[in-house]
JSON list of C-alpha atoms in Angstrom, two decimals:
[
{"chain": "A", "resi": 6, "resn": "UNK", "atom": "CA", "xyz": [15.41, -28.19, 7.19]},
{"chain": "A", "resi": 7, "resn": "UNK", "atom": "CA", "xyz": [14.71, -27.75, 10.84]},
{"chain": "A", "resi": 8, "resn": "UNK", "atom": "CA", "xyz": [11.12, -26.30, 11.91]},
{"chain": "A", "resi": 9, "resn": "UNK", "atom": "CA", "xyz": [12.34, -22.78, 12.73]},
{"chain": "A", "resi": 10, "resn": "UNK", "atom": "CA", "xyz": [13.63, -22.53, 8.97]},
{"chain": "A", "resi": 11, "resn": "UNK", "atom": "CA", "xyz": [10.37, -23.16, 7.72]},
{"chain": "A", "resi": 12, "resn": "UNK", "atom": "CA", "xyz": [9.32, -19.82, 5.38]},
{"chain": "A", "resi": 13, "resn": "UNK", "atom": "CA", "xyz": [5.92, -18.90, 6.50]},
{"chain": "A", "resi": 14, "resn": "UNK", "atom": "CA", "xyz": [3.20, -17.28, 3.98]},
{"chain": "A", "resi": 15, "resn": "UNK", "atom": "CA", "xyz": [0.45, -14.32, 6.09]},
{"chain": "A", "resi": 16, "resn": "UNK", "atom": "CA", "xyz": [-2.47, -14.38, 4.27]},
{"chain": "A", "resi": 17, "resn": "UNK", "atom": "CA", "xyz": [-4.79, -11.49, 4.34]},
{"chain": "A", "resi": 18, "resn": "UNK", "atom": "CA", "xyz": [-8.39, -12.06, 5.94]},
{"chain": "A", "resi": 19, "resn": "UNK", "atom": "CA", "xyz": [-9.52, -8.62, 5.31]},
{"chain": "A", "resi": 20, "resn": "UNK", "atom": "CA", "xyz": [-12.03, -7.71, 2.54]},
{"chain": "A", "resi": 21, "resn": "UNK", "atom": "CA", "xyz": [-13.81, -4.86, 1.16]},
{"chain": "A", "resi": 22, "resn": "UNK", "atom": "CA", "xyz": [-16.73, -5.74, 2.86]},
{"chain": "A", "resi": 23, "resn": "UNK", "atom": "CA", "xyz": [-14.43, -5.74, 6.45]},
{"chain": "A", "resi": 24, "resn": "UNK", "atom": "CA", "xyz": [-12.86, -2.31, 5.33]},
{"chain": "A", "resi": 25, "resn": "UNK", "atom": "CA", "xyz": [-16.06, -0.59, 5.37]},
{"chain": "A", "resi": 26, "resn": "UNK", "atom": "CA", "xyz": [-17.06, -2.32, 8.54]},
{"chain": "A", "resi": 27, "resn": "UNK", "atom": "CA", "xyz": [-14.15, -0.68, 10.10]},
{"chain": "A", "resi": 28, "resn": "UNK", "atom": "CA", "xyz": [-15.15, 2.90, 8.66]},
{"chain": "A", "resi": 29, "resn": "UNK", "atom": "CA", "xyz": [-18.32, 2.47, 10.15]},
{"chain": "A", "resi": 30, "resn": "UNK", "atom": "CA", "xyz": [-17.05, 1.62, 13.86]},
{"chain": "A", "resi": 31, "resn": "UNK", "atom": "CA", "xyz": [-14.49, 4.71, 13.18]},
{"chain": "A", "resi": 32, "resn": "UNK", "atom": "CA", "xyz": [-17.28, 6.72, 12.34]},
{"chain": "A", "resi": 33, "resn": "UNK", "atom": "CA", "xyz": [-19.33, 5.93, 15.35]},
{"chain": "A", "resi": 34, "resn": "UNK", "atom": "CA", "xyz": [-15.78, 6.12, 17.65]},
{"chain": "A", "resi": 35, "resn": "UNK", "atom": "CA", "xyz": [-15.49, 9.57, 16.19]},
{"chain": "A", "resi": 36, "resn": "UNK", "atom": "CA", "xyz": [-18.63, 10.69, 16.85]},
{"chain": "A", "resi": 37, "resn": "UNK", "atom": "CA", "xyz": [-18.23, 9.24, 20.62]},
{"chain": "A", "resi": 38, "resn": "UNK", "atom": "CA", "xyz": [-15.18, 10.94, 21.17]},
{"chain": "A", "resi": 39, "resn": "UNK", "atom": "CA", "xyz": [-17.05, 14.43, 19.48]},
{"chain": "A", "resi": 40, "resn": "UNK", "atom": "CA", "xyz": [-19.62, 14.00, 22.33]},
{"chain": "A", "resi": 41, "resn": "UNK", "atom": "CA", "xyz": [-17.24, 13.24, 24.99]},
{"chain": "A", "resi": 42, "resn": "UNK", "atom": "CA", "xyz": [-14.75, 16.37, 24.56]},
{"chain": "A", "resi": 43, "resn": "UNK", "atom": "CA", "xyz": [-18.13, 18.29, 24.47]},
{"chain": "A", "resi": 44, "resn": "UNK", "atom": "CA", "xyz": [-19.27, 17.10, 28.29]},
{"chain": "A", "resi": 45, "resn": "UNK", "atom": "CA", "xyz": [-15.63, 16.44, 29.28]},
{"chain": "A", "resi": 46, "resn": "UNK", "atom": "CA", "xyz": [-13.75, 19.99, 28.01]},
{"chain": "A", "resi": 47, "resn": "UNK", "atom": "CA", "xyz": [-11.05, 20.78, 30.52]},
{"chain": "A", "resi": 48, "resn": "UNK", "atom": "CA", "xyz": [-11.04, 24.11, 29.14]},
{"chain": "A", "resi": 49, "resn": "UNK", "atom": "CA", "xyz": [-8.31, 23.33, 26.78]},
{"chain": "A", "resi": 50, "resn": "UNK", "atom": "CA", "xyz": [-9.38, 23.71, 23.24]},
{"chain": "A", "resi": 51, "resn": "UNK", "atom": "CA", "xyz": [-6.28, 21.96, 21.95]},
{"chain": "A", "resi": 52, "resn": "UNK", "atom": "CA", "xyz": [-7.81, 19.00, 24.17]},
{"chain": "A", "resi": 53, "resn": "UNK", "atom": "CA", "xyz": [-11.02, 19.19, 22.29]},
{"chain": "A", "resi": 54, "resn": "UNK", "atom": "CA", "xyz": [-9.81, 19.21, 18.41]},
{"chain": "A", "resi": 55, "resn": "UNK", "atom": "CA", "xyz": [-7.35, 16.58, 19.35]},
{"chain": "A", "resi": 56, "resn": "UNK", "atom": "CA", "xyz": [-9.62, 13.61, 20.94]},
{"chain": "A", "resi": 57, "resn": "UNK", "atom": "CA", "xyz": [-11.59, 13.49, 17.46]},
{"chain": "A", "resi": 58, "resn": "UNK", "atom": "CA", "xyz": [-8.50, 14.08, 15.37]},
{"chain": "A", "resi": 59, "resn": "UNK", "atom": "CA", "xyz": [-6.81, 11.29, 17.30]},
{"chain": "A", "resi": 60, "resn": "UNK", "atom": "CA", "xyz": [-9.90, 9.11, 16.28]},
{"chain": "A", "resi": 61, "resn": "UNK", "atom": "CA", "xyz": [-9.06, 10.26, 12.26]},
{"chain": "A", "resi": 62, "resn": "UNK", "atom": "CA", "xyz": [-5.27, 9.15, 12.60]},
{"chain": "A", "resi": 63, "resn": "UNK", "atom": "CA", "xyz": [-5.80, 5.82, 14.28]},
{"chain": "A", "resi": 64, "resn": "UNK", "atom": "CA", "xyz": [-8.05, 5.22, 11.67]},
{"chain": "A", "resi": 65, "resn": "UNK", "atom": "CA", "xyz": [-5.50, 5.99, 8.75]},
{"chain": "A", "resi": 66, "resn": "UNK", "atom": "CA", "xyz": [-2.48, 3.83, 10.62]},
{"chain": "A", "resi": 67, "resn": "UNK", "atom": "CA", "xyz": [-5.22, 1.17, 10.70]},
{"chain": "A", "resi": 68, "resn": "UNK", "atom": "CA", "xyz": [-6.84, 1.24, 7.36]},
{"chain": "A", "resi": 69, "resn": "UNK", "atom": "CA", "xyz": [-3.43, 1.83, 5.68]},
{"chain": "A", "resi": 70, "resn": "UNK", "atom": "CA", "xyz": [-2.05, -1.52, 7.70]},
{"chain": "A", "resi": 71, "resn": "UNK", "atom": "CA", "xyz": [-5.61, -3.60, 6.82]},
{"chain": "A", "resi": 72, "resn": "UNK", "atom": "CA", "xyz": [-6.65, -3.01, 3.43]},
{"chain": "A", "resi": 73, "resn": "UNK", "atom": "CA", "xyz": [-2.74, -2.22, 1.76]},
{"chain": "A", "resi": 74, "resn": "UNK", "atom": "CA", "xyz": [-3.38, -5.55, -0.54]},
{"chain": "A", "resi": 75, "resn": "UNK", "atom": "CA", "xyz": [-7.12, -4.89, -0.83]},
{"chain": "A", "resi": 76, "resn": "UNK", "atom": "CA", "xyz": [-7.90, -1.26, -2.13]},
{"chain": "A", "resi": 77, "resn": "UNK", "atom": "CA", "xyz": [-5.43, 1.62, -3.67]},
{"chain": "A", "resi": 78, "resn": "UNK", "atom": "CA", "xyz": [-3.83, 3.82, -2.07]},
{"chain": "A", "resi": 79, "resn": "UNK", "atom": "CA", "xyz": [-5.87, 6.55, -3.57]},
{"chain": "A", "resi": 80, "resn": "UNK", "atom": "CA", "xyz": [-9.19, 4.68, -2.21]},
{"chain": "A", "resi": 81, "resn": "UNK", "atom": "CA", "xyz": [-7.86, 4.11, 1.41]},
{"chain": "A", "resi": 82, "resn": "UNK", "atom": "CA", "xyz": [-7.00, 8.08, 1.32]},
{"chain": "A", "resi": 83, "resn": "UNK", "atom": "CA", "xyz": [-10.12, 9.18, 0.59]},
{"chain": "A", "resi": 84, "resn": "UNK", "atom": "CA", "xyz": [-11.93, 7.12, 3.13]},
{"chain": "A", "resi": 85, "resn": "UNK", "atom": "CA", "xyz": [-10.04, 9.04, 5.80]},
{"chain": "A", "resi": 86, "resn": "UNK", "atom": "CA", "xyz": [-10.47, 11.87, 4.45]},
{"chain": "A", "resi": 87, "resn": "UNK", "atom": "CA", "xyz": [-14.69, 11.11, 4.10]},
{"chain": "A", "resi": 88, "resn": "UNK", "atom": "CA", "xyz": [-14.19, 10.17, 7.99]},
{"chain": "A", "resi": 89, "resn": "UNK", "atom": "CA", "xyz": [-13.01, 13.50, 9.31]},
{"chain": "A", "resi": 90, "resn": "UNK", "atom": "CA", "xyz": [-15.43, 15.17, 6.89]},
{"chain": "A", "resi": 91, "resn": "UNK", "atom": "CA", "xyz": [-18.04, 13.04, 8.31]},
{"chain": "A", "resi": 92, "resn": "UNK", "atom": "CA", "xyz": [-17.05, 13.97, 11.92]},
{"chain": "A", "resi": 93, "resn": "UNK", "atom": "CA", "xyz": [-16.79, 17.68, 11.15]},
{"chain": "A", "resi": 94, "resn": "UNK", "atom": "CA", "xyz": [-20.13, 17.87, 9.62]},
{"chain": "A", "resi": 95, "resn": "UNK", "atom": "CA", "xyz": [-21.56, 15.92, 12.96]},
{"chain": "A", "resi": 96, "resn": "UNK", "atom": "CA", "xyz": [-19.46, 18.39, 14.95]},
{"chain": "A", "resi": 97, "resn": "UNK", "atom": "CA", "xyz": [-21.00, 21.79, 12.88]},
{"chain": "A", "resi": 98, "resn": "UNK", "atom": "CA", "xyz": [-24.57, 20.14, 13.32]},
{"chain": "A", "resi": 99, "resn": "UNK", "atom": "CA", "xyz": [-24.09, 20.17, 17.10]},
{"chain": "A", "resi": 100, "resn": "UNK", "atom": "CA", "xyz": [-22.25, 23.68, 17.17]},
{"chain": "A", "resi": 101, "resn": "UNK", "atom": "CA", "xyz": [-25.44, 24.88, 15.41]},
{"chain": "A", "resi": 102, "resn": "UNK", "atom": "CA", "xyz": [-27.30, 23.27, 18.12]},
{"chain": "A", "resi": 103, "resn": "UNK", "atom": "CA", "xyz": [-25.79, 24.80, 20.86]},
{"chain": "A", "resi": 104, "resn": "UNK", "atom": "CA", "xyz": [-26.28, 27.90, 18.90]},
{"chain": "A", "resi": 105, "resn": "UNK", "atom": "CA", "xyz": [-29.85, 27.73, 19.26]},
{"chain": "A", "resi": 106, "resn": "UNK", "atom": "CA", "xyz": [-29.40, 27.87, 23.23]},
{"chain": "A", "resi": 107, "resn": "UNK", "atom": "CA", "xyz": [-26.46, 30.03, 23.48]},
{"chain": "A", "resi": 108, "resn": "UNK", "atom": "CA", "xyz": [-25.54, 32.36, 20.36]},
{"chain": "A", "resi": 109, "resn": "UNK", "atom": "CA", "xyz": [-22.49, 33.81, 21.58]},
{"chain": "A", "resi": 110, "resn": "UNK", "atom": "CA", "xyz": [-19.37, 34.01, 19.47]},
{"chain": "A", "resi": 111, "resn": "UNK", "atom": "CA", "xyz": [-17.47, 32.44, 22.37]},
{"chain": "A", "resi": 112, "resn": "UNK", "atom": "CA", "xyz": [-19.18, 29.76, 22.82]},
{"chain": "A", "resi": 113, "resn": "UNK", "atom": "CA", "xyz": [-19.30, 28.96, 19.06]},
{"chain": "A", "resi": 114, "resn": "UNK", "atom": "CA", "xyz": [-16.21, 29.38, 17.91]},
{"chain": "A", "resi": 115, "resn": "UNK", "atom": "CA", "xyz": [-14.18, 26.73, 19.57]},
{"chain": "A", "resi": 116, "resn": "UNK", "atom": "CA", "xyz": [-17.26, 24.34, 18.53]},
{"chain": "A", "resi": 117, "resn": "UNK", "atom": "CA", "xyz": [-16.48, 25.31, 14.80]},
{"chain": "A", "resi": 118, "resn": "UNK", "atom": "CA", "xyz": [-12.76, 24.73, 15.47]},
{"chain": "A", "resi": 119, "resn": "UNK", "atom": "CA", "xyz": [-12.95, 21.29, 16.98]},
{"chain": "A", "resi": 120, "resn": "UNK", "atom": "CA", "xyz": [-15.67, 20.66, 13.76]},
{"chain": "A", "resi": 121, "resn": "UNK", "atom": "CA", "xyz": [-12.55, 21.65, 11.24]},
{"chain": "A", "resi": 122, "resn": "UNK", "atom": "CA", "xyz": [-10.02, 19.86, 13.26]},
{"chain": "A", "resi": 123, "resn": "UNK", "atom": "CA", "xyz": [-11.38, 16.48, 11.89]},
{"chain": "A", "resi": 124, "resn": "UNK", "atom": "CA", "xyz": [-11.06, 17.71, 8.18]},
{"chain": "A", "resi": 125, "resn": "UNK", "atom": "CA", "xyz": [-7.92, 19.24, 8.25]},
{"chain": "A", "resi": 126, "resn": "UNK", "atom": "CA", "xyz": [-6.22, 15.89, 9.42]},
{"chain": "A", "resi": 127, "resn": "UNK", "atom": "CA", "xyz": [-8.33, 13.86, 6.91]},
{"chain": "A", "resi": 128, "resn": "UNK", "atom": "CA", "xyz": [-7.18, 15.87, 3.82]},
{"chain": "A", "resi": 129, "resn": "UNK", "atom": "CA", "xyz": [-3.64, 16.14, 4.86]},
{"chain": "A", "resi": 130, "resn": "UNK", "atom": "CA", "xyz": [-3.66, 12.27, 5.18]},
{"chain": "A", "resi": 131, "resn": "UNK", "atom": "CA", "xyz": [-4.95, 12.01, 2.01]},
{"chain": "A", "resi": 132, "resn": "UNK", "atom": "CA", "xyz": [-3.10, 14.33, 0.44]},
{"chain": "A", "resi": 133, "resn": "UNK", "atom": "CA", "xyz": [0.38, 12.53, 1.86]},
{"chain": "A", "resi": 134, "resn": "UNK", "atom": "CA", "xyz": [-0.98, 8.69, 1.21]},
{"chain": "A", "resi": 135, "resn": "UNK", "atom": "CA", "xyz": [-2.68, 9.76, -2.12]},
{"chain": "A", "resi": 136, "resn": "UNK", "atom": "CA", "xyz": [-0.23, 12.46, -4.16]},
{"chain": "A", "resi": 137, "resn": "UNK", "atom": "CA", "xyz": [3.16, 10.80, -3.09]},
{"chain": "A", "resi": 138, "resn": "UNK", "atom": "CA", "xyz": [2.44, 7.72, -4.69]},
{"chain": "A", "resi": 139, "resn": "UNK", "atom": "CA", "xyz": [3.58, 6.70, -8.08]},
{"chain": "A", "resi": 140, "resn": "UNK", "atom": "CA", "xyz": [0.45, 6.66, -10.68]},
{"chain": "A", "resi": 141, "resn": "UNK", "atom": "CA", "xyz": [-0.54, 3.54, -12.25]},
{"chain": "A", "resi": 142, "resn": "UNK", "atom": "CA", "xyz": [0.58, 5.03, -15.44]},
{"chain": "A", "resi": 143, "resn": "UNK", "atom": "CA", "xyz": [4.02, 5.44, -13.95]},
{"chain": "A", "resi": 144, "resn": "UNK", "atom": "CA", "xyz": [3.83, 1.92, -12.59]},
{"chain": "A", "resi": 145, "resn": "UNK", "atom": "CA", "xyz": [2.80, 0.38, -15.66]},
{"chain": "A", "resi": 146, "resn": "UNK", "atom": "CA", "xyz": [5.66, 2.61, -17.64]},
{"chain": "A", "resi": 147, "resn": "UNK", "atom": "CA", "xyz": [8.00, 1.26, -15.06]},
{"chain": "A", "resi": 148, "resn": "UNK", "atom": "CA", "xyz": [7.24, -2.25, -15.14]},
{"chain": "A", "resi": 149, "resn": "UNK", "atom": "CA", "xyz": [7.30, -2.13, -19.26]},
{"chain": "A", "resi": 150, "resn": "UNK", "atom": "CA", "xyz": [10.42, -0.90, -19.22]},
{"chain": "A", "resi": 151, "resn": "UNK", "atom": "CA", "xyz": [11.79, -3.45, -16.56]},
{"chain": "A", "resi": 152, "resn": "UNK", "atom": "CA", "xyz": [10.11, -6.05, -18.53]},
{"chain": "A", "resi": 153, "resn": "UNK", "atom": "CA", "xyz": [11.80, -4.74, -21.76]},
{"chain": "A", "resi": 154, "resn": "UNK", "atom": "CA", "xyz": [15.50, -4.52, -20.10]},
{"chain": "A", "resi": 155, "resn": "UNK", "atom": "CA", "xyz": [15.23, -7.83, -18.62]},
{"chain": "A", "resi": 156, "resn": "UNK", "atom": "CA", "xyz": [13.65, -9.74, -22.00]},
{"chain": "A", "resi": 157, "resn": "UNK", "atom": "CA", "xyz": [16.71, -7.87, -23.93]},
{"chain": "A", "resi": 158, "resn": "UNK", "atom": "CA", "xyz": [19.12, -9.27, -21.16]},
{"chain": "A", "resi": 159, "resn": "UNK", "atom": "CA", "xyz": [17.93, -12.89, -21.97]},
{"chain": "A", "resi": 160, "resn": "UNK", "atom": "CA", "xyz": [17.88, -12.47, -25.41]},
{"chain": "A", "resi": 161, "resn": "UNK", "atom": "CA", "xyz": [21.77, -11.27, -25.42]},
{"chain": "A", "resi": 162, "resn": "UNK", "atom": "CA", "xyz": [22.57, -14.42, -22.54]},
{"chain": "A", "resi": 163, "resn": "UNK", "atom": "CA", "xyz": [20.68, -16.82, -25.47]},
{"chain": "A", "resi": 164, "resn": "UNK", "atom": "CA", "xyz": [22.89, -15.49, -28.32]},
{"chain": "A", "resi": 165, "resn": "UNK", "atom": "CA", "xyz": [25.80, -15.91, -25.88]},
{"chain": "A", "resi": 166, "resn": "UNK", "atom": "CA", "xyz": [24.55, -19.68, -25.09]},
{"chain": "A", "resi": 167, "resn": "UNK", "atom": "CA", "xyz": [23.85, -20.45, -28.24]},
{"chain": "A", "resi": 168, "resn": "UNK", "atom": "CA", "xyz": [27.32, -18.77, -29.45]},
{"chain": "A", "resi": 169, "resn": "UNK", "atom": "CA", "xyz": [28.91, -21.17, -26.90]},
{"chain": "A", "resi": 170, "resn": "UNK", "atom": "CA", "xyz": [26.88, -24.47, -27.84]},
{"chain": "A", "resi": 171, "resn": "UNK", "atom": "CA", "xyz": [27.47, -23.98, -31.40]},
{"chain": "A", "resi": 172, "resn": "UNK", "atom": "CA", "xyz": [31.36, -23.92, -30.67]},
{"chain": "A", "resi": 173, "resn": "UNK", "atom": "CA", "xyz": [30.79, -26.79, -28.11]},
{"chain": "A", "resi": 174, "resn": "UNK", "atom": "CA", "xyz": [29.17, -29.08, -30.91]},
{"chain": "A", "resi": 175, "resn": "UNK", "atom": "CA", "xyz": [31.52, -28.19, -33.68]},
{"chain": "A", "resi": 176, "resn": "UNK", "atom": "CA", "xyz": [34.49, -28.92, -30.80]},
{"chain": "A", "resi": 177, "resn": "UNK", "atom": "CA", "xyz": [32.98, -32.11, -29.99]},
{"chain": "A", "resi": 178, "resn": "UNK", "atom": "CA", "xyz": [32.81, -33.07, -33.81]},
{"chain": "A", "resi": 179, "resn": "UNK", "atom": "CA", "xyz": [36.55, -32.13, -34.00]},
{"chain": "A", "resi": 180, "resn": "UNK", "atom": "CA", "xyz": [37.54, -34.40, -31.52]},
{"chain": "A", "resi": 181, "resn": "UNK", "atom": "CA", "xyz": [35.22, -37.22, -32.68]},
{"chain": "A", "resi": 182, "resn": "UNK", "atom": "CA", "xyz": [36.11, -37.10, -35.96]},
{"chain": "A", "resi": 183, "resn": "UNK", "atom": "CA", "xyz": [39.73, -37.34, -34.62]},
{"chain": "A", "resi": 184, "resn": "UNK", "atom": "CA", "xyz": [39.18, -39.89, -32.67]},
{"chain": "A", "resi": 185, "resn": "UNK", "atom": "CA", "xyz": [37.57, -42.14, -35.39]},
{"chain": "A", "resi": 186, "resn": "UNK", "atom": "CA", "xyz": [40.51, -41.23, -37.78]},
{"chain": "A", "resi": 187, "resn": "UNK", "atom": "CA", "xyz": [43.20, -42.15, -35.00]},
{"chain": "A", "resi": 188, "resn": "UNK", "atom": "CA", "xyz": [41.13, -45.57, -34.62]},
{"chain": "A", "resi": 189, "resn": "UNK", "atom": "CA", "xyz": [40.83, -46.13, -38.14]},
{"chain": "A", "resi": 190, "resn": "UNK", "atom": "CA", "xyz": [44.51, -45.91, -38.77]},
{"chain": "A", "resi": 191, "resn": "UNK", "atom": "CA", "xyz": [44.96, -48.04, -35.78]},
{"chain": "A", "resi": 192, "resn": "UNK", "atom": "CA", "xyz": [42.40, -50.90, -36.42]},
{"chain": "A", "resi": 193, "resn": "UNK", "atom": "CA", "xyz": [43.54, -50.56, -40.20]},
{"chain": "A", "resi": 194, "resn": "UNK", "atom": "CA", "xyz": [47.53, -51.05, -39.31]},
{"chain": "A", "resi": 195, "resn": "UNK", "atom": "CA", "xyz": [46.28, -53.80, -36.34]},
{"chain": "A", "resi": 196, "resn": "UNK", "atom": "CA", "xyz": [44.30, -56.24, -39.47]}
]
């Protein structure tokens, strides 16, 4: 088998302990990218909701790649969706700052719909990754039932083997006994 044929096996170096450790920078990435669409606005509020929800979907596409083999489905949904609740409460908290210096509806609004962006895209992630899949009660059904078909496919290919051997041993006895009876006759008509 030449080198390039060689079957090779990925293992997966990421734990529990590393999933959280990514929620945590994701956290802090979403809270730096709250603060920066709050100094850098340019006046487009689609601009501002769409920096931190950015931050929310990179971190599904990642968590969903990392930790597929290491938590559910339903686990890795609702971390995302704890992220952009996370970031939306951060982003209220400093909407009710700003409040204190400038209580305008103007001014706030915006604030509270950059805040909501972040949870909107977290519960519709989870919502996609978390209701779509099969439940383990399906999966187990499904996998009894696979197990069930194929152990009642063996059984019928034993009865067939067994059906075959039998016929192949009483065959073989056939011809042996022939055999000896055609050498008997011969060895007796020989002496």
């Amino acid at each position: 088998m030449a080198k390039s044929e060689i079957p090779t096996v990925k293992l997966r170096r990421t734990s529990a302990g590393n999933l959280r450790n990514f929620f945590f920078f994701f956290t802090v990435l979403g809270i730096v990218s709250i603060l920066f669409v709050r100094v850098i606005t340019l006046d487009s509020l689609s601009f501002q909701m769409g920096v931190p929800s950015l931050v929310v979907i990179f971190y599904a596409v990642f968590i969903f790649n990392k930790g597929k083999n290491v938590l559910n489905h339903d686990q890795l949904g609702d971390s995302v969706y704890y992220l952009g609740f996370i970031l939306t409460l951060v982003a209220l908290i400093l909407a009710l700052y700003d409040m204190s210096a400038n209580s305008t509806a103007e001014v706030i609004i915006p604030k509270f719909a950059i805040a909501l962006s972040t949870t909107v895209v977290g519960i519709f992630i989870r919502v996609f990754m978390s209701q779509f899949a099969p439940a383990q009660e399906d999966i187990s059904e499904m996998s009894e039932k696979m197990l069930s078909d194929t152990a009642l496919s063996l059984k019928t290919q034993l009865d067939v083997t067994l059906t075959t051997f039998t016929g192949l041993v009483d065959e073989l006895s056939r011809k042996t006994s022939e055999s000896l009876e055609k050498n008997s006759i011969e060895l007796s008509t020989f002496l």
